[in-house]
Coordinates of C-alpha atoms in Angstrom, one line a residue:
M1 CA 72.6 74.9 27.4
D2 CA 73.0 71.1 27.6
E3 CA 72.9 70.9 23.8
L4 CA 75.3 74.0 23.4
E5 CA 77.9 72.2 25.7
R6 CA 77.4 68.9 23.9
R7 CA 78.1 70.5 20.5
S8 CA 81.4 72.5 21.6
D9 CA 83.6 72.5 24.7
T10 CA 84.9 75.8 23.7
V11 CA 81.8 77.8 23.5
D12 CA 81.4 80.4 26.2
I13 CA 77.8 80.5 27.5
S14 CA 76.2 83.3 29.4
A15 CA 72.6 82.6 30.6
P16 CA 71.7 85.2 33.2
T17 CA 68.4 84.8 34.9
S18 CA 65.6 87.4 35.6
D19 CA 67.0 87.8 39.2
E20 CA 70.3 89.2 37.7
Y21 CA 68.8 91.3 34.8
D22 CA 65.2 92.4 34.3
L23 CA 64.8 92.4 30.5
R24 CA 61.7 94.7 30.9
E25 CA 64.0 97.5 31.7
K26 CA 66.1 99.0 28.9
E27 CA 69.0 99.8 31.4
E28 CA 69.3 96.2 32.6
I29 CA 69.3 95.0 29.0
H30 CA 72.3 97.4 28.3
E31 CA 73.9 96.1 31.4
A32 CA 73.5 92.3 30.5
L33 CA 75.0 92.8 26.9
A34 CA 77.7 95.0 28.2
A35 CA 78.6 92.2 30.9
C36 CA 78.3 89.2 28.5
K37 CA 79.5 90.7 25.2
P38 CA 77.8 88.1 23.0
D39 CA 78.4 87.2 19.4
V40 CA 75.2 85.3 19.2
V41 CA 71.9 85.9 21.3
V42 CA 69.2 83.4 21.6
H43 CA 66.1 85.0 23.0
L44 CA 64.3 82.4 25.0
A45 CA 63.1 84.8 27.9
A46 CA 59.2 85.2 28.1
T47 CA 56.4 85.7 30.5
V48 CA 54.2 82.5 29.7
G49 CA 51.6 80.2 31.1
G50 CA 48.6 78.0 30.0
I51 CA 45.2 79.0 29.3
G52 CA 44.2 80.0 32.7
A53 CA 47.3 82.3 33.1
N54 CA 46.6 83.9 29.8
R55 CA 43.1 84.6 30.6
R56 CA 44.1 86.2 34.0
N57 CA 46.9 88.3 32.6
P58 CA 46.4 89.4 29.0
G59 CA 47.8 93.0 29.5
K60 CA 50.8 91.7 31.4
Y61 CA 51.6 89.0 28.8
F62 CA 51.3 91.5 25.9
Y63 CA 53.3 94.1 27.4
E64 CA 56.2 92.0 29.1
N65 CA 56.7 89.9 25.9
A66 CA 56.6 92.8 23.6
I67 CA 58.8 95.2 25.5
M68 CA 61.7 92.7 26.3
G69 CA 61.8 91.3 22.9
I70 CA 61.7 94.6 21.1
E71 CA 64.2 96.3 23.3
L72 CA 66.6 93.4 23.4
M73 CA 66.8 93.2 19.7
E74 CA 67.5 96.9 19.3
Q75 CA 70.0 96.9 22.0
A76 CA 71.7 93.7 20.4
R77 CA 71.8 95.5 17.1
R78 CA 73.4 98.5 18.7
F79 CA 76.1 96.2 20.5
G80 CA 77.0 94.5 17.2
V81 CA 75.8 91.0 17.9
E82 CA 76.3 88.9 14.8
K83 CA 73.2 86.7 15.2
F84 CA 69.9 87.0 16.9
T85 CA 67.6 84.1 17.2
I86 CA 64.0 84.7 18.3
L87 CA 61.6 82.1 19.8
G88 CA 58.0 83.0 18.5
T89 CA 55.1 81.0 19.4
I90 CA 52.4 78.8 17.8
C91 CA 49.8 81.0 19.6
S92 CA 50.4 83.6 16.8
Y93 CA 48.6 81.6 14.3
P94 CA 45.1 82.6 13.4
N95 CA 42.4 80.7 15.5
H96 CA 41.1 78.8 12.6
T97 CA 44.1 77.9 10.5
E98 CA 44.1 75.2 7.9
I99 CA 45.8 72.0 9.1
P100 CA 48.8 71.6 9.0
F101 CA 49.8 75.3 9.9
S102 CA 51.9 76.6 7.3
E103 CA 54.2 79.7 7.9
E104 CA 52.3 81.3 4.9
D105 CA 49.1 81.5 6.9
L106 CA 50.7 83.4 10.0
F107 CA 49.1 86.8 9.0
D108 CA 45.7 85.5 7.9
G109 CA 43.6 86.1 10.8
Y110 CA 43.3 87.0 14.5
P111 CA 44.9 84.5 17.0
E112 CA 42.6 82.4 19.4
E113 CA 41.4 85.0 21.9
T114 CA 42.8 83.6 25.2
N115 CA 46.4 83.5 23.8
A116 CA 46.0 86.6 21.5
P117 CA 47.9 89.3 23.5
Y118 CA 50.8 86.8 24.0
G119 CA 50.8 85.6 20.4
I120 CA 50.7 89.3 18.9
A121 CA 53.4 90.3 21.2
K122 CA 55.5 87.7 19.9
K123 CA 54.6 88.1 16.1
A124 CA 55.6 91.7 16.6
L125 CA 59.1 90.4 16.8
L126 CA 58.8 88.8 13.5
T127 CA 58.1 92.0 11.8
Q128 CA 60.9 93.6 13.6
S129 CA 63.3 90.9 12.3
W130 CA 62.3 91.7 8.8
A131 CA 62.6 95.4 9.2
Y132 CA 66.0 95.2 10.8
R133 CA 67.3 92.9 8.3
Q134 CA 66.0 95.3 5.5
Q135 CA 67.2 98.5 7.1
Y136 CA 70.3 97.5 9.0
G137 CA 71.4 94.2 7.5
F138 CA 71.0 92.7 11.0
D139 CA 70.9 88.8 10.9
S140 CA 68.1 87.5 13.1
I141 CA 65.8 84.5 12.6
Y142 CA 62.3 83.6 13.9
L143 CA 61.4 80.2 15.1
M144 CA 58.1 78.9 16.3
P145 CA 58.1 75.9 18.3
V146 CA 55.0 73.9 19.0
N147 CA 53.9 73.1 22.6
L148 CA 57.0 71.9 24.4
Y149 CA 57.3 69.2 27.2
G150 CA 60.1 67.5 28.9
P151 CA 62.4 67.5 32.0
R152 CA 62.6 70.7 33.8
D153 CA 59.1 72.0 32.8
D154 CA 56.9 74.2 34.9
F155 CA 54.8 71.9 36.9
D156 CA 53.1 74.6 38.9
L157 CA 49.3 74.1 38.3
E158 CA 48.9 77.9 38.2
T159 CA 51.1 78.5 35.3
S160 CA 51.8 75.2 33.6
H161 CA 50.7 73.8 30.3
V162 CA 48.6 70.7 29.9
I163 CA 51.3 67.9 30.0
P164 CA 53.0 68.9 33.3
A165 CA 49.7 69.6 34.8
I166 CA 48.1 66.5 34.2
I167 CA 51.3 64.5 35.3
R168 CA 51.2 66.3 38.4
K169 CA 47.6 65.9 39.0
C170 CA 47.8 62.1 38.3
I171 CA 50.9 61.4 40.5
E172 CA 49.6 63.6 43.3
A173 CA 46.0 61.9 43.3
Q174 CA 47.5 58.7 43.0
E175 CA 49.5 59.5 46.4
R176 CA 46.4 60.8 48.1
G177 CA 44.3 57.7 47.0
D178 CA 42.0 60.0 45.1
S179 CA 39.5 58.5 42.7
S180 CA 39.5 61.0 40.0
I181 CA 41.3 64.1 38.5
T182 CA 39.9 67.1 36.8
A183 CA 41.0 68.2 33.4
W184 CA 39.9 71.4 31.6
G185 CA 37.6 71.7 28.7
T186 CA 35.9 69.0 26.5
G187 CA 39.0 67.1 25.7
E188 CA 38.1 67.5 21.8
P189 CA 40.8 69.9 20.7
T190 CA 44.0 68.6 19.3
R191 CA 47.6 69.6 20.0
E192 CA 51.0 68.7 18.8
F193 CA 53.9 68.3 21.2
L194 CA 57.7 68.6 20.8
Y195 CA 60.1 67.1 23.2
V196 CA 62.7 69.6 24.7
K197 CA 65.7 68.1 23.5
D198 CA 64.5 68.1 20.0
A199 CA 63.5 71.8 20.5
A200 CA 67.1 72.6 21.6
D201 CA 68.5 70.7 18.8
G202 CA 66.3 72.6 16.3
I203 CA 67.0 76.0 17.7
L204 CA 70.8 75.6 17.6
T205 CA 70.8 73.9 14.2
A206 CA 68.8 76.9 12.9
T207 CA 71.2 79.3 14.6
E208 CA 74.1 77.6 13.0
R209 CA 72.7 77.2 9.4
Y210 CA 69.7 79.6 8.8
D211 CA 70.2 83.3 7.7
S212 CA 66.7 84.5 6.8
S213 CA 63.7 86.4 8.5
D214 CA 61.2 84.0 7.1
P215 CA 59.5 82.2 10.0
V216 CA 60.0 78.6 10.6
N217 CA 57.9 76.1 12.5
L218 CA 59.6 73.6 14.7
G219 CA 57.3 70.6 15.6
S220 CA 57.0 66.8 15.6
G221 CA 54.3 66.3 13.0
R222 CA 52.0 64.3 15.4
E223 CA 48.6 65.6 16.3
I224 CA 46.8 64.2 19.4
S225 CA 43.5 65.1 21.0
I226 CA 43.6 66.3 24.6
H227 CA 41.3 63.5 25.5
D228 CA 43.7 60.9 24.2
L229 CA 46.7 62.8 25.7
V230 CA 45.2 62.8 29.2
N231 CA 44.3 59.1 28.8
T232 CA 47.9 58.5 27.7
I233 CA 49.4 60.0 30.8
V234 CA 46.9 58.5 33.0
D235 CA 48.1 55.1 31.8
A236 CA 51.9 56.1 31.8
T237 CA 51.8 57.3 35.4
G238 CA 49.6 54.2 36.6
F239 CA 46.8 56.4 37.8
E240 CA 43.7 54.1 38.3
G241 CA 41.1 56.6 38.8
T242 CA 38.8 58.3 36.4
V243 CA 39.1 61.8 34.5
E244 CA 36.3 64.4 35.0
W245 CA 36.1 67.2 32.3
D246 CA 35.3 70.6 33.5
T247 CA 33.6 71.9 30.5
S248 CA 33.1 75.4 32.1
K249 CA 36.7 75.9 31.3
P250 CA 37.9 77.0 27.7
D251 CA 39.3 74.6 25.2
G252 CA 41.5 77.0 23.4
Q253 CA 42.4 76.7 19.7
P254 CA 40.4 73.9 18.0
R255 CA 43.3 72.2 16.4
R256 CA 47.1 72.5 16.3
K257 CA 49.4 70.5 13.7
L258 CA 52.4 72.1 11.9
D259 CA 53.8 71.9 8.5
T260 CA 57.5 71.4 9.4
T261 CA 58.8 71.1 5.7
R262 CA 60.5 74.4 5.8
A263 CA 62.8 73.5 8.7
E264 CA 63.8 70.3 7.0
E265 CA 64.5 72.1 3.7
R266 CA 66.2 75.1 4.8
F267 CA 68.4 73.9 7.7
G268 CA 67.9 70.1 7.6
W269 CA 66.1 69.5 11.0
E270 CA 63.3 67.2 12.1
A271 CA 62.2 65.8 15.4
T272 CA 63.5 62.4 16.5
T273 CA 62.1 61.8 19.9
D274 CA 59.0 59.4 20.1
F275 CA 56.2 60.9 22.0
E276 CA 55.6 58.1 24.5
E277 CA 59.5 57.9 25.1
G278 CA 59.6 61.6 25.8
L279 CA 56.6 61.4 28.1
E280 CA 58.1 58.5 30.2
R281 CA 61.1 60.7 30.6
T282 CA 59.2 63.5 31.6
I283 CA 57.3 61.6 34.3
G284 CA 60.5 60.0 35.5
W285 CA 62.0 63.4 36.0
F286 CA 59.1 64.8 37.9
R287 CA 58.9 61.8 40.4
K288 CA 62.8 62.2 40.9
H289 CA 62.9 66.1 41.3
R290 CA 59.6 66.9 43.1

C-alpha cells in the first residue's frame, strides 16, 4: 500500500482485512468485490507460518489457501476485473531442485514435505491462471517471492519465519540476561531473503508491465546458510550469548536460491536493498514497535 501511494496520488486503494471479509467464504468474496469494485486485484491473502506451523496445520493450510485463491479468482473473473496478480510461494518448488531455482523446474517433483500442502495449494492457482487465460482471456499473473522479511513482519514465535523469530529471541534474551538462545535444526540449509520494500516494488512493477501466466521468481539472488544468518542477527542485535541448535527440529528444504532472470528480462525488475541494511531496518522497527 505504501508503494502504491508513492507511485500515484490518484489510485483508490481498498485493502479489506479478514475481520471485514472472510475470503474462505464465497458469499463474502462476492460482497468484498461488490463493495470495492476493483479494476485490479492483488491477491496477498494467505494462511501462513514457519515450519512448526506448517507441521501442525497441513490440512488447514492446504484448504484455506486453495479455497480462497480459487474462489477469489473465479469471482474476480465474473466481476470483470481487468488484472489479477497472484502471489505464489517458493514452497511450491520440488524438494531437491537444482540451484538456482528456475521457473522451468516448478513441476519436476514433490515439494519439501513440511511445506507441501501449502505449496501445492498455491501452485494450483498457477494452473488456474493458465486455464482462465486460455478459456476466458482473463489477465492474471503469478509471482513467487522468496522468503520475505522487513518492518511489520510477524514476530509471533508460534507462526513467524526464521528472521523475525531470531530477532525476537535475541532481543528478549538480551533483556532477560539469558546466556543463550535456541535455533531450530542443524543450521546447514540455505535460504534467500527478499526485503519487503523490494517485494512490493516487484509486485507492482509486474502488475503494471507483465501480461503472461508464466510464473516469475522474485528474489535477491543472495544465498545464506541458516547458521550464518543466525550469527549475523546475533551480531546485529548485540546479543552476547551463545546459540544452541535443536537438531530434533526439522531443517526444511536443503537449499533455496532463485534464478531471477525472468523478472529482469520480462518487466525490468531486480532487488536493490542490501541484506545487512534491510536487517538493521527490521531490527530497528521491532525495537520501536514491540
